[in-house]
Amino acid sequence: MSVFIDFHGDEAALVDVLAEVLGCSFVREDLDVGTIHRCRLLDTEFVLLGDHDLEDDCGIRFTAYSYQLQLTAFDVGMRIVGYDRLYESMAVFLAERLCVRLGSRTEVVANLQRTVAVFGAGAETIERPEPAVDPETQVPMESKKQ
């Protein structure tokens, strides 16, 4: 899951807002591929990348965004069915908060293939929920009717 952020201000200001919204500090790491900032909260790693080098694909304009915030959940699909939904909800929450705090357009994307939500200037705020799933079988409700 990723949150793409169209922010053209100082990177340190973006990191400060992220740290304030999440309530945890980011650690800066200078790597061969560039500088990243990371933190871990609720068994999820948050990694902020500038220059993500992604090309537009799957109808998503990745090149319109300066930053990518990757969310990596460590225990996806564990015993608690709602955990996966919590993970996506965290990404949507962050995107909305960053949009408001930074005045920047944000987009939540799952697996770099599906837009989950878009917030900000020039876009009507949308959320595209996944189809309802039967809690026992994990089969989309639409599929069960067929």
XYZ file of C-alpha atoms in Angstrom:
146
model
C 0.000 0.000 0.000
C 1.329 3.442 -0.849
C 0.315 7.045 -0.367
C 1.526 9.309 -3.168
C 2.019 12.950 -2.204
C 2.239 15.957 -4.538
C 4.319 18.179 -2.243
C 6.910 20.621 -3.534
C 8.029 22.171 -0.241
C 10.959 21.322 1.980
C 11.323 17.571 2.561
C 12.070 18.182 6.241
C 8.664 19.872 6.607
C 6.966 16.816 5.070
C 8.836 14.484 7.432
C 7.843 16.684 10.407
C 4.152 16.572 9.445
C 4.296 12.795 8.970
C 5.951 12.366 12.371
C 3.350 14.578 14.018
C 0.375 12.823 12.392
C 1.722 9.339 13.177
C 3.105 10.236 16.594
C 6.501 8.648 15.927
C 9.872 9.911 14.725
C 11.324 9.069 11.335
C 14.933 7.953 10.951
C 16.829 9.291 7.946
C 18.903 6.802 5.961
C 21.252 7.713 3.121
C 21.405 4.776 0.731
C 22.934 4.167 -2.698
C 19.520 4.823 -4.267
C 18.976 8.064 -2.330
C 17.693 9.262 1.006
C 14.743 7.607 2.702
C 12.969 8.265 5.987
C 11.410 5.383 7.921
C 9.533 4.578 11.105
C 7.575 1.639 12.489
C 4.207 1.849 14.201
C 1.490 -0.746 14.900
C 3.591 -3.460 13.255
C 3.676 -1.413 10.047
C 6.765 0.133 8.488
C 6.404 3.568 6.872
C 9.084 4.498 4.325
C 9.106 7.921 2.641
C 10.751 7.997 -0.778
C 11.431 11.044 -2.924
C 12.285 10.312 -6.593
C 10.272 7.087 -6.693
C 11.024 6.673 -10.444
C 7.613 5.162 -11.178
C 6.076 5.697 -14.607
C 2.350 6.207 -15.158
C 0.639 2.823 -15.244
C -2.768 1.191 -14.664
C -4.451 4.561 -15.208
C -2.536 6.058 -12.270
C -0.425 9.196 -12.829
C 2.526 8.341 -10.591
C 4.632 11.043 -12.272
C 2.282 13.702 -10.825
C 3.559 12.944 -7.316
C 6.873 13.984 -5.795
C 6.842 11.512 -2.906
C 5.768 7.960 -2.180
C 5.024 6.800 1.355
C 5.176 2.997 1.373
C 3.297 1.160 4.101
C 4.413 -2.390 4.739
C 2.358 -4.418 7.218
C 4.330 -7.209 8.830
C 1.434 -9.485 9.772
C -1.054 -9.202 6.896
C -3.659 -11.949 6.868
C -3.120 -13.002 10.459
C -5.876 -14.431 12.639
C -7.780 -11.147 12.811
C -9.786 -10.635 9.611
C -10.061 -6.873 10.175
C -6.293 -6.363 10.311
C -5.989 -6.039 6.529
C -8.788 -3.457 6.523
C -7.075 -1.535 9.332
C -3.920 -1.351 7.228
C -5.792 0.161 4.267
C -7.695 2.501 6.580
C -4.384 3.779 8.003
C -3.229 4.668 4.484
C -6.497 6.490 3.699
C -6.337 8.337 7.034
C -2.750 9.426 6.377
C -3.571 10.591 2.849
C -6.485 12.697 4.077
C -4.482 14.210 6.955
C -1.506 14.998 4.694
C -3.823 16.599 2.147
C -5.302 18.871 4.822
C -2.040 19.662 6.640
C 0.108 20.230 3.546
C -2.546 21.481 1.146
C -1.307 18.843 -1.285
C -3.031 16.286 -3.464
C -2.620 12.694 -2.229
C -3.554 9.320 -3.667
C -3.726 5.929 -1.956
C -2.747 3.063 -4.244
C -2.870 -0.679 -3.532
C -0.172 -2.868 -5.105
C 0.739 -0.014 -7.482
C -2.306 -1.092 -9.506
C -5.535 0.156 -7.931
C -6.495 3.603 -6.679
C -8.150 3.337 -3.281
C -8.709 7.054 -2.548
C -7.727 10.498 -3.849
C -7.749 13.725 -1.835
C -6.922 17.297 -2.725
C -6.786 20.127 -5.173
C -8.092 19.456 -8.640
C -9.648 16.147 -7.675
C -12.976 15.420 -6.188
C -12.349 13.471 -3.020
C -13.103 9.845 -3.748
C -12.841 6.579 -1.932
C -13.180 3.332 -3.831
C -13.956 0.604 -1.334
C -13.331 -2.991 -2.255
C -16.431 -5.145 -2.715
C -18.053 -6.473 0.457
C -16.601 -9.843 1.473
C -18.400 -12.717 3.202
C -16.605 -12.951 6.590
C -16.722 -16.754 6.646
C -15.627 -17.600 3.103
C -13.714 -14.405 2.220
C -15.520 -14.468 -1.170
C -16.765 -11.132 -2.543
C -20.534 -10.868 -2.008
C -21.032 -10.021 -5.702
C -19.401 -13.334 -6.707
C -21.590 -15.362 -4.342
C -24.778 -14.147 -6.050
C -23.707 -15.559 -9.399
